[in-house]
mmCIF file of C-alpha atoms in Angstrom:
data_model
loop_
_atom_site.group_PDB
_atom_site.id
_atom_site.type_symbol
_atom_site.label_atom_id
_atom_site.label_comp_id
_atom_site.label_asym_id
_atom_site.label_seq_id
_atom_site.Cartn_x
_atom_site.Cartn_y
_atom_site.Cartn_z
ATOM 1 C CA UNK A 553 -220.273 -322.416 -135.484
ATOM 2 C CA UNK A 554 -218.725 -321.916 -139.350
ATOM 3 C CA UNK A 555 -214.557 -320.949 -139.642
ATOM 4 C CA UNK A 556 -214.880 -317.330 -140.034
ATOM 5 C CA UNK A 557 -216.505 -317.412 -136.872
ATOM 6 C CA UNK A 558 -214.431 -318.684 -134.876
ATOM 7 C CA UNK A 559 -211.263 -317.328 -136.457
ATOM 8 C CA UNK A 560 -213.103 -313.780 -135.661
ATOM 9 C CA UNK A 561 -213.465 -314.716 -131.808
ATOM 10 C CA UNK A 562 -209.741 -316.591 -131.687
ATOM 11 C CA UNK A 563 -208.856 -312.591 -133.202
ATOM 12 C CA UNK A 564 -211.540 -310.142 -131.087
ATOM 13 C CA UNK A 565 -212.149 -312.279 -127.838
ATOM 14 C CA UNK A 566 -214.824 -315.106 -126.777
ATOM 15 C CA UNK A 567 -217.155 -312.122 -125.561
ATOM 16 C CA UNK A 568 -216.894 -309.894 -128.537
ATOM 17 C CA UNK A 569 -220.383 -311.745 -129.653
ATOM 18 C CA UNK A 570 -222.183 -312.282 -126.481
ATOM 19 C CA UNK A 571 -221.809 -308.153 -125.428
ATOM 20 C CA UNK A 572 -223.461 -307.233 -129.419
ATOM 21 C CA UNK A 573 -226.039 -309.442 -128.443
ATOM 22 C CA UNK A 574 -226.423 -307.884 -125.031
ATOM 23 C CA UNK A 575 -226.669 -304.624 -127.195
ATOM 24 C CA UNK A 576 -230.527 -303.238 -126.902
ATOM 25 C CA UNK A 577 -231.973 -302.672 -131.169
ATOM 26 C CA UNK A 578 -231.129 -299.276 -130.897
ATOM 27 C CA UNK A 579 -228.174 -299.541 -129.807
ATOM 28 C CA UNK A 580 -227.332 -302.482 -132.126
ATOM 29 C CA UNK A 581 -228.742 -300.596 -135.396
ATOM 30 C CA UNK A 582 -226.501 -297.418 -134.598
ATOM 31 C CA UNK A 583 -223.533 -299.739 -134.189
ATOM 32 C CA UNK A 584 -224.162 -301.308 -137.301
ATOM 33 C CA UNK A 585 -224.825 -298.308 -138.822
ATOM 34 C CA UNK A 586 -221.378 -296.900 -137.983
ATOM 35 C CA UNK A 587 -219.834 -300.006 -139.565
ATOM 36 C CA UNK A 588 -220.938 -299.620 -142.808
ATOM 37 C CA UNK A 589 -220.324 -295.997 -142.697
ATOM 38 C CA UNK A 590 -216.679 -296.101 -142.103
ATOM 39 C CA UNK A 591 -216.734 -299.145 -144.956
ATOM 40 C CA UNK A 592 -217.987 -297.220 -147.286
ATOM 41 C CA UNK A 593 -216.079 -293.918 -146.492
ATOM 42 C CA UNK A 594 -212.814 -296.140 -147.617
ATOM 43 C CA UNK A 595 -214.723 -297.675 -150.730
ATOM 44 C CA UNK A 596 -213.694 -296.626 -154.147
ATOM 45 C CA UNK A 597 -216.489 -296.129 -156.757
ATOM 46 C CA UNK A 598 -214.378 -298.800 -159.009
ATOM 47 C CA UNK A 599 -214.403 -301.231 -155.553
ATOM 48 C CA UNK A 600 -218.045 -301.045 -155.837
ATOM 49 C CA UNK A 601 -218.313 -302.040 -159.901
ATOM 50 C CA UNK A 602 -215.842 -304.922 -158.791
ATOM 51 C CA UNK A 603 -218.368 -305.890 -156.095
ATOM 52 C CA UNK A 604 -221.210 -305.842 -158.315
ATOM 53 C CA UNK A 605 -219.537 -307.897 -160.906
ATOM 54 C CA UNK A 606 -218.642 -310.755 -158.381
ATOM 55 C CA UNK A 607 -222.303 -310.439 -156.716
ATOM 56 C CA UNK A 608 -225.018 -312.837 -157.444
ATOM 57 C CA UNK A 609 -227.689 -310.556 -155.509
ATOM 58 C CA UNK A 610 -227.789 -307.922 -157.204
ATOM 59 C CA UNK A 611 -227.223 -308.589 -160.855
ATOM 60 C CA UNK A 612 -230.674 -307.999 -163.250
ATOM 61 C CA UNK A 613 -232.887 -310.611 -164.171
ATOM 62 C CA UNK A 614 -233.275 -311.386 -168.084
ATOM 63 C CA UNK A 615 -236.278 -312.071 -168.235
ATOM 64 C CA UNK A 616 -238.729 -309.316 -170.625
ATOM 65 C CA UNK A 617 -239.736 -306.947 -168.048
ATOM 66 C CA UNK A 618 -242.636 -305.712 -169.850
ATOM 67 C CA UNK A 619 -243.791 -308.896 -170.126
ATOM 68 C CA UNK A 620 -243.102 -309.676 -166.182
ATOM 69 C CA UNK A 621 -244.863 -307.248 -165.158
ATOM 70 C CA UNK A 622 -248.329 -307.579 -167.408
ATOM 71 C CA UNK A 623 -248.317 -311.252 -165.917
ATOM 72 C CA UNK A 624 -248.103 -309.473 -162.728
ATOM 73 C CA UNK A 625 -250.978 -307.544 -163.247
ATOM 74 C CA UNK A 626 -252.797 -309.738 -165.115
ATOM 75 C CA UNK A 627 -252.723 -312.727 -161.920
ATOM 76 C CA UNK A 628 -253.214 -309.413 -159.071
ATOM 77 C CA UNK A 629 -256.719 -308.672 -161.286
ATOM 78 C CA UNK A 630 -258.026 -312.400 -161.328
ATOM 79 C CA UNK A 631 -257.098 -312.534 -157.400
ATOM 80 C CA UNK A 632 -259.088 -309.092 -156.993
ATOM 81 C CA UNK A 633 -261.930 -310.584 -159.147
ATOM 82 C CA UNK A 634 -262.109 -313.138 -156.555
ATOM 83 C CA UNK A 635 -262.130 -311.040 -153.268
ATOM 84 C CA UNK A 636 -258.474 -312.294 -152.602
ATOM 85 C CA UNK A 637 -257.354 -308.886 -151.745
ATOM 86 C CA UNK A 638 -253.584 -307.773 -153.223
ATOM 87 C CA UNK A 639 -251.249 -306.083 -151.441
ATOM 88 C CA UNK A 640 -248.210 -303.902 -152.727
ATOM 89 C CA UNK A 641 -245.274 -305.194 -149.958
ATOM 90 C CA UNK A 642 -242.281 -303.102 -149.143
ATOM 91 C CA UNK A 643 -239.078 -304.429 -150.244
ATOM 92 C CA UNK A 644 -238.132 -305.505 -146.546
ATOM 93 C CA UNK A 645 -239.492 -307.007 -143.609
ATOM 94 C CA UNK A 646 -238.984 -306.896 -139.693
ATOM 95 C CA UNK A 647 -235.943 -308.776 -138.604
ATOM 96 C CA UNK A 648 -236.460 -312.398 -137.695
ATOM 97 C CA UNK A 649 -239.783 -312.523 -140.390
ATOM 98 C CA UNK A 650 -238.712 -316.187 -141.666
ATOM 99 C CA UNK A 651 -237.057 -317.422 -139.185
ATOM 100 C CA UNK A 652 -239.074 -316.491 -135.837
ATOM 101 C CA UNK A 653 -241.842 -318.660 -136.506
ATOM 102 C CA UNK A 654 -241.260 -320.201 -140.032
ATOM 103 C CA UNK A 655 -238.298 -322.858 -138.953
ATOM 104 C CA UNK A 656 -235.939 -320.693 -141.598
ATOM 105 C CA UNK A 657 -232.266 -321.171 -140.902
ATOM 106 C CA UNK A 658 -231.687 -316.771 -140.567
ATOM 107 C CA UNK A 659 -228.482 -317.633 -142.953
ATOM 108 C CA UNK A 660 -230.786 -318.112 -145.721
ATOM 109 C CA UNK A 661 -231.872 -314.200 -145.502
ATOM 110 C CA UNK A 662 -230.055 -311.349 -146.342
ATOM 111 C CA UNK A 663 -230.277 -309.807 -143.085
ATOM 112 C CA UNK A 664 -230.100 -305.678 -142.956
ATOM 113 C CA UNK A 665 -229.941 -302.771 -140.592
ATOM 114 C CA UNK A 666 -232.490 -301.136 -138.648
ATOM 115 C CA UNK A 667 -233.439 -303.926 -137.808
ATOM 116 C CA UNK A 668 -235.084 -305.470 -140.930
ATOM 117 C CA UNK A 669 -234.344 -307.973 -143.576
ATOM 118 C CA UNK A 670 -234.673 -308.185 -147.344
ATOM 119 C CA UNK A 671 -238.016 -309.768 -148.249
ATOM 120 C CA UNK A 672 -237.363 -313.292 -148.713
ATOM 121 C CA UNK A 673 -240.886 -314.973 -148.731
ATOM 122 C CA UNK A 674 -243.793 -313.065 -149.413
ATOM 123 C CA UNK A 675 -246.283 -315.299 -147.637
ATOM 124 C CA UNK A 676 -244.524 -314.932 -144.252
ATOM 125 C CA UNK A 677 -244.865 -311.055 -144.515
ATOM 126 C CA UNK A 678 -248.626 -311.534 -145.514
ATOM 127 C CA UNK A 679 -248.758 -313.430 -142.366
ATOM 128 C CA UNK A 680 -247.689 -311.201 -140.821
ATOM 129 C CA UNK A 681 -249.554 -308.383 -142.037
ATOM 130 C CA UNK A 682 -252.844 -310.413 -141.545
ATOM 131 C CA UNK A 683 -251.984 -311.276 -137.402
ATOM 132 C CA UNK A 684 -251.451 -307.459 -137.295
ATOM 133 C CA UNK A 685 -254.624 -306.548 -138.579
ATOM 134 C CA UNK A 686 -256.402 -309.378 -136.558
ATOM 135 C CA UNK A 687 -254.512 -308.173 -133.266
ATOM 136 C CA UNK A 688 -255.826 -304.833 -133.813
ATOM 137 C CA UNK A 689 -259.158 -305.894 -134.521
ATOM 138 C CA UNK A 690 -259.512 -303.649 -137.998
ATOM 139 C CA UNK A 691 -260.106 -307.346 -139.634
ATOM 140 C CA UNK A 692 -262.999 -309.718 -138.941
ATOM 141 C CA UNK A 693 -261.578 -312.953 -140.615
ATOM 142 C CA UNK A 694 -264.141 -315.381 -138.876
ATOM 143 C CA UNK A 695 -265.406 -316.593 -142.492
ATOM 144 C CA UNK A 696 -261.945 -316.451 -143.820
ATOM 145 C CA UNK A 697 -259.662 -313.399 -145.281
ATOM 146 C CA UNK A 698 -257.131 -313.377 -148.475
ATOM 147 C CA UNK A 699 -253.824 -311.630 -149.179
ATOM 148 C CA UNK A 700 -252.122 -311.997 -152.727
ATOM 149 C CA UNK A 701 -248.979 -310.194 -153.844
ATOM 150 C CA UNK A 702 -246.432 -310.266 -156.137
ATOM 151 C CA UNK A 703 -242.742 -309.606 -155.446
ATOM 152 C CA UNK A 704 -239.030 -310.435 -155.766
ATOM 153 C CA UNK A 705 -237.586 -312.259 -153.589
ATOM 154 C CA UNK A 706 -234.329 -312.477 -152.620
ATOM 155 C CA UNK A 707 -232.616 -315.601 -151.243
ATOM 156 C CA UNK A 708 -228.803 -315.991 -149.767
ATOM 157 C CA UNK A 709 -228.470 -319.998 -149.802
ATOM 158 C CA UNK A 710 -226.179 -321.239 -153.081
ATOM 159 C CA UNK A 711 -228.279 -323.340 -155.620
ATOM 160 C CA UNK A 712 -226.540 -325.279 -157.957
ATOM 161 C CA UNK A 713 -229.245 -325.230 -160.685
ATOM 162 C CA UNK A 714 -228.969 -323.563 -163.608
ATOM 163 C CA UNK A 715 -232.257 -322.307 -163.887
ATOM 164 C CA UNK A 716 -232.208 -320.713 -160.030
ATOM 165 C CA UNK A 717 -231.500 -317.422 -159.334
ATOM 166 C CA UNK A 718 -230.783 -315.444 -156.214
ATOM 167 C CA UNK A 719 -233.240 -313.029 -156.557
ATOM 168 C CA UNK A 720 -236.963 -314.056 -158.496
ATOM 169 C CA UNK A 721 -240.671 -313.028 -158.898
ATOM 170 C CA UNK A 722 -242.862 -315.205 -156.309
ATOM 171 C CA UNK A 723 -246.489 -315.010 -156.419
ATOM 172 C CA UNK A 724 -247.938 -315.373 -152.294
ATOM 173 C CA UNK A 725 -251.456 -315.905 -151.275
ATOM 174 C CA UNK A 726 -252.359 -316.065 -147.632
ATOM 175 C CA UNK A 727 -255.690 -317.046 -146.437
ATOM 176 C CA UNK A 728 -256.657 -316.950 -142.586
ATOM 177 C CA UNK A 729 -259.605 -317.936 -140.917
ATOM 178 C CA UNK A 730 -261.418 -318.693 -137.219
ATOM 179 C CA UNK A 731 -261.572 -322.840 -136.630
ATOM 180 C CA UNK A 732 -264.839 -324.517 -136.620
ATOM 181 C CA UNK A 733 -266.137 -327.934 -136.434
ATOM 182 C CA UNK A 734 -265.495 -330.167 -138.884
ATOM 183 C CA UNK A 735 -262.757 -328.708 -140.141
ATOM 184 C CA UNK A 736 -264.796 -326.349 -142.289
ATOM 185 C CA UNK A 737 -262.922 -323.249 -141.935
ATOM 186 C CA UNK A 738 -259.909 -325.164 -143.140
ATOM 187 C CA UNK A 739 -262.159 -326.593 -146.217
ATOM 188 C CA UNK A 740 -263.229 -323.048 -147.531
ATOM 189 C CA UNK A 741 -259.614 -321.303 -146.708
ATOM 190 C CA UNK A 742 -258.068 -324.456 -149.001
ATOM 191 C CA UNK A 743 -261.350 -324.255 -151.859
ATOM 192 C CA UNK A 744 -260.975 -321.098 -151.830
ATOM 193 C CA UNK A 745 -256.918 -321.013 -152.627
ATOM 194 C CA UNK A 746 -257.026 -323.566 -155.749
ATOM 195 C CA UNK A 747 -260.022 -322.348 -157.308
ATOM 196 C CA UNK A 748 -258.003 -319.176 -157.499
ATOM 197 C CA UNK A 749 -255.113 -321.444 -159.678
ATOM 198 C CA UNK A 750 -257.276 -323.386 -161.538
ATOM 199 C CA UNK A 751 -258.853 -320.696 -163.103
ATOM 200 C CA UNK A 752 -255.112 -318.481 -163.744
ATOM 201 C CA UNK A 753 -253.852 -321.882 -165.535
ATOM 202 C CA UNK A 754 -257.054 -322.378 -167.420
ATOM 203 C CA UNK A 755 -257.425 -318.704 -168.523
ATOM 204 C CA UNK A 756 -253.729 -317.325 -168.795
ATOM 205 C CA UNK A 757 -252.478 -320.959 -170.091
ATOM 206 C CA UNK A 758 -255.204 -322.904 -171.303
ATOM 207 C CA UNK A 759 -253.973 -325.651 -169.418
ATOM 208 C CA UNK A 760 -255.283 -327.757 -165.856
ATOM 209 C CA UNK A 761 -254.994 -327.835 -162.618
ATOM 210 C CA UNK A 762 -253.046 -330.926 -161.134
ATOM 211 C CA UNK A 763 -252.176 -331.240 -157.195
ATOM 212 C CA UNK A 764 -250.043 -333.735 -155.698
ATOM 213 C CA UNK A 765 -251.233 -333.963 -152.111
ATOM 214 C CA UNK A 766 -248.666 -335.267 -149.134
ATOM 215 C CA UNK A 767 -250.041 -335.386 -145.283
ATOM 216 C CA UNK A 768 -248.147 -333.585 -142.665
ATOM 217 C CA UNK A 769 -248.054 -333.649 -138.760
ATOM 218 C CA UNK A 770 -249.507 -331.216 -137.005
ATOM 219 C CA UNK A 771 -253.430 -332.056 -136.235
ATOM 220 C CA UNK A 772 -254.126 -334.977 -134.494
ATOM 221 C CA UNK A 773 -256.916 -336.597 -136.658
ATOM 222 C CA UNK A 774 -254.396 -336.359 -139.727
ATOM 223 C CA UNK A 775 -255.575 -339.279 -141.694
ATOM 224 C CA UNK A 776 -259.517 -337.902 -141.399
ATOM 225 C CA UNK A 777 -257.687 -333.827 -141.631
ATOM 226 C CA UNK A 778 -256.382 -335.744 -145.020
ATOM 227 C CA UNK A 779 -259.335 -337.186 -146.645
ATOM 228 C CA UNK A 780 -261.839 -334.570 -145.585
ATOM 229 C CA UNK A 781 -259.272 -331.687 -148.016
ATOM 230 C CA UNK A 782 -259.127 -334.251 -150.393
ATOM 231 C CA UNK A 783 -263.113 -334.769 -150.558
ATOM 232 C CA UNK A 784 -263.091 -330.857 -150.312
ATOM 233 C CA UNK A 785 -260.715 -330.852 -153.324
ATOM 234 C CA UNK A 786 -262.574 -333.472 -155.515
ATOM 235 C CA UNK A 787 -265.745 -332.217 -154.895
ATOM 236 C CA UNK A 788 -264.868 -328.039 -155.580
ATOM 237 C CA UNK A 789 -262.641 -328.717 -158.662
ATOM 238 C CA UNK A 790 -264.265 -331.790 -160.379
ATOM 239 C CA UNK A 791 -261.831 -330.964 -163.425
ATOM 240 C CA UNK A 792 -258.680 -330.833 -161.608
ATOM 241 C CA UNK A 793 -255.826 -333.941 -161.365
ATOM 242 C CA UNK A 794 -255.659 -334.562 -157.627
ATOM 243 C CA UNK A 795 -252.595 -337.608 -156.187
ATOM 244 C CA UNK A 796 -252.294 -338.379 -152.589
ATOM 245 C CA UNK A 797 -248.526 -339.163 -152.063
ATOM 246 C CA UNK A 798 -246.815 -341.218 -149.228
ATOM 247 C CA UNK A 799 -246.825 -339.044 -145.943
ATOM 248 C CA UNK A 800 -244.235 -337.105 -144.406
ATOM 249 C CA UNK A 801 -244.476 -336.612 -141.018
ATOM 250 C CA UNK A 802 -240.828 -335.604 -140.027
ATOM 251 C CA UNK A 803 -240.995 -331.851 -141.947
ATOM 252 C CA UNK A 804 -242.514 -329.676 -139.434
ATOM 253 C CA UNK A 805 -242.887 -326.955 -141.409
ATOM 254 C CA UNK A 806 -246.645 -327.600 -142.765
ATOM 255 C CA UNK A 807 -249.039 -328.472 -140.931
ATOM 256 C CA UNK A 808 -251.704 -331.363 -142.016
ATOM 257 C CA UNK A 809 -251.452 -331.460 -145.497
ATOM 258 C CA UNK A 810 -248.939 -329.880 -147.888
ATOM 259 C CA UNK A 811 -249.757 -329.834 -151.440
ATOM 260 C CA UNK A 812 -248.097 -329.025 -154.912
ATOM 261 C CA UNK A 813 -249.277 -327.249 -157.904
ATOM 262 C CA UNK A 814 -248.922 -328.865 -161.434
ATOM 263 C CA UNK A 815 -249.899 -327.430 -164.618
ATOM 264 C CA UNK A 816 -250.858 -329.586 -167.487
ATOM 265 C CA UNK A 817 -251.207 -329.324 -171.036
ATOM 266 C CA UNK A 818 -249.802 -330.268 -174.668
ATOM 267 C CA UNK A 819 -246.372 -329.236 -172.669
ATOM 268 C CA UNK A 820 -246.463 -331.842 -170.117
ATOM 269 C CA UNK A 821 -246.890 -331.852 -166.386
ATOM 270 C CA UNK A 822 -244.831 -328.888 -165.209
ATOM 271 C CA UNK A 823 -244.584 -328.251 -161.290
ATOM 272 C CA UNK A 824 -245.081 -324.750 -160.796
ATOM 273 C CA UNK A 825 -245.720 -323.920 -156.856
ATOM 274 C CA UNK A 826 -246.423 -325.214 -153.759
ATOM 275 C CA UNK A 827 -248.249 -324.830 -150.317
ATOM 276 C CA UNK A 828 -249.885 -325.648 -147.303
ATOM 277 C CA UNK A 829 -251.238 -324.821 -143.977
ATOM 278 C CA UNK A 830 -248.843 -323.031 -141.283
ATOM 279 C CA UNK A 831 -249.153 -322.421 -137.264
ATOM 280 C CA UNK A 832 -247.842 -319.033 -138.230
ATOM 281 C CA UNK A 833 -250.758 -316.972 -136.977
ATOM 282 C CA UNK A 834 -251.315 -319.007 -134.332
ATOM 283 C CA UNK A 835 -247.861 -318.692 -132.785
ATOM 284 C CA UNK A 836 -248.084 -314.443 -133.331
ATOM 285 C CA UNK A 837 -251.417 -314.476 -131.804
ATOM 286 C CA UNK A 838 -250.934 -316.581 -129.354
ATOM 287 C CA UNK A 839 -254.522 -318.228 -130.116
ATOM 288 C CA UNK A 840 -254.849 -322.355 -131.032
ATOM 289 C CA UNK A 841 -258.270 -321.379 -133.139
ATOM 290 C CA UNK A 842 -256.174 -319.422 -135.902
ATOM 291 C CA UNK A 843 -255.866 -321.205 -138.934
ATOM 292 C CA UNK A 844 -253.512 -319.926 -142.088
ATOM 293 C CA UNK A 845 -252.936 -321.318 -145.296
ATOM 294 C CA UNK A 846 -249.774 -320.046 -147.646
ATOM 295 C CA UNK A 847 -249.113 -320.977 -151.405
ATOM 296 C CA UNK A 848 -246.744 -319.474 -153.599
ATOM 297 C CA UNK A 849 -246.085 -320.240 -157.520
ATOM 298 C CA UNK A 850 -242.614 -318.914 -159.574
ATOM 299 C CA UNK A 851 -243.645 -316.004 -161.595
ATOM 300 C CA UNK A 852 -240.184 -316.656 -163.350
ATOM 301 C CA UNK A 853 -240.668 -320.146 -164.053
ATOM 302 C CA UNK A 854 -244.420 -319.124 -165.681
ATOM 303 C CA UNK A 855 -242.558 -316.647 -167.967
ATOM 304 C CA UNK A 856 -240.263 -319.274 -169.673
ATOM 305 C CA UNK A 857 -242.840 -322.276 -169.867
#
């Protein structure tokens, strides 16, 4: 437990934080709610400017927003053209969205009342969105389904890079699918996912497709998981760069393979996103036989190559 912490339980009393989490969500959200009420009552309007000036949330980006959002566009109508269906998300998502079942330290999110949090990966809420529709049954996804959006993103961690931001444009793609034998359903989710990116870099950048691939826990076979999505890989994109790295087994947050996207031309070799399969939909669903794929690529970084 951090200093403020326990200098505000040495002040209120050891219980203070085990009775708000005793507190039912609606009772929680109204106390909450009545917090920042009477903080704001006793805020001046030149408190606020003061706040705004010290905060690295909510500052603008300076990046050309015409420009932003024409890329935008441009990647949501290849993704369409491909039956990877976009999705316009809501600036926040349920409470607990990363961290539940992603392995996301809850810090990291700019948590909010009624019970929600500031969107802080895209792919977890299309996750999300897809085990909903699969739970109610409005979705047959046995021969695979695809989510794309694009979205800011807002993250609390400090990085000391220059070049990253607090808040910055992410583009998600979630693919979910029924298992079958052979790992087929796995094969067409993946196929499915980097044809998708090699044909934005080609068209949008007139440059290739490169993938560094690195093997993950998570299925028992992983050496034969490994070489069957790299067969699948070679054989689907015969013009595409494809590395196997050394495996990492310890990182538990991919599952079988987790690979990253390069894009090469006169340029260089520029890493651009990243991705993998999860256990996400399996864990909501409560169902070993989901499988989910996520990827995600910097709309930001794009912009200033």
């Amino acid at each position: 437990m951090n200093k403020p912490i326990n200098r505000m339980k040495h002040q209120l009393g050891d219980d203070l934080f085990q009775k708000l989490k005793e507190l039912s969500p609606s009772d929680f959200n109204s106390f909450m709610l009545e917090v920042y009420r009477t903080r704001t009552d006793s805020q001046r309007p030149s408190d606020m400017l003061r706040s705004y000036a010290s905060s690295r949330f909510s500052k603008p980006s300076e990046l050309d927003p015409i420009a932003y959002h024409q890329l935008e566009a441009n990647m949501l109508e290849l993704a369409r053209q491909q039956d990877i269906q976009p999705v316009l998300l809501s600036p926040v998502a349920p409470l607990g969205n990363c961290s539940s079942y992603g392995t996301v330290d809850q810090n990291k999110i700019v948590s909010a009342s009624r019970s929600t949090e500031v969107l802080a990966d895209s792919t977890n809420m299309m996750a999300t969105i897809a085990a909903d529709r699969i739970k109610r049954g409005i979705w047959n996804h046995n021969e695979g389904a695809h989510l794309c959006s694009t979205h800011r993103v807002i993250r609390a961690q400090h990085f000391n890079s220059a070049d990253a931001f607090a808040h910055f444009g992410l583009y998600g793609m979630v693919s979910v699918g029924k298992a079958k034998g052979s790992y087929e359903c796995e094969a067409n989710l993946l196929g499915k996912q980097l044809r998708y990116y090699q044909a934005l870099f080609y068209s949008r950048f007139r440059a290739k497709l490169s993938v560094v691939i690195e093997q993950r826990s998570g299925y028992t076979d992983g050496d034969g998981f490994l070489r069957r999505m790299a067969a699948v890989m070679e054989s689907q994109l015969p013009e595409a760069s494809f590395t196997i790295q050394e495996a990492n087994l310890t990182n538990g947050y991919y599952q079988g393979i987790n690979f990253k996207l390069f894009m090469t031309n006169q340029h260089g070799n520029t890493e651009i996103g990243d991705g993998g399969f999860v256990d996400w939909t399996q864990i909501m669903l409560g169902n070993r036989k989901e499988r989910c794929l996520i990827s995600g690529i910097g709309l930001d970084r794009l912009l200033m190559i």
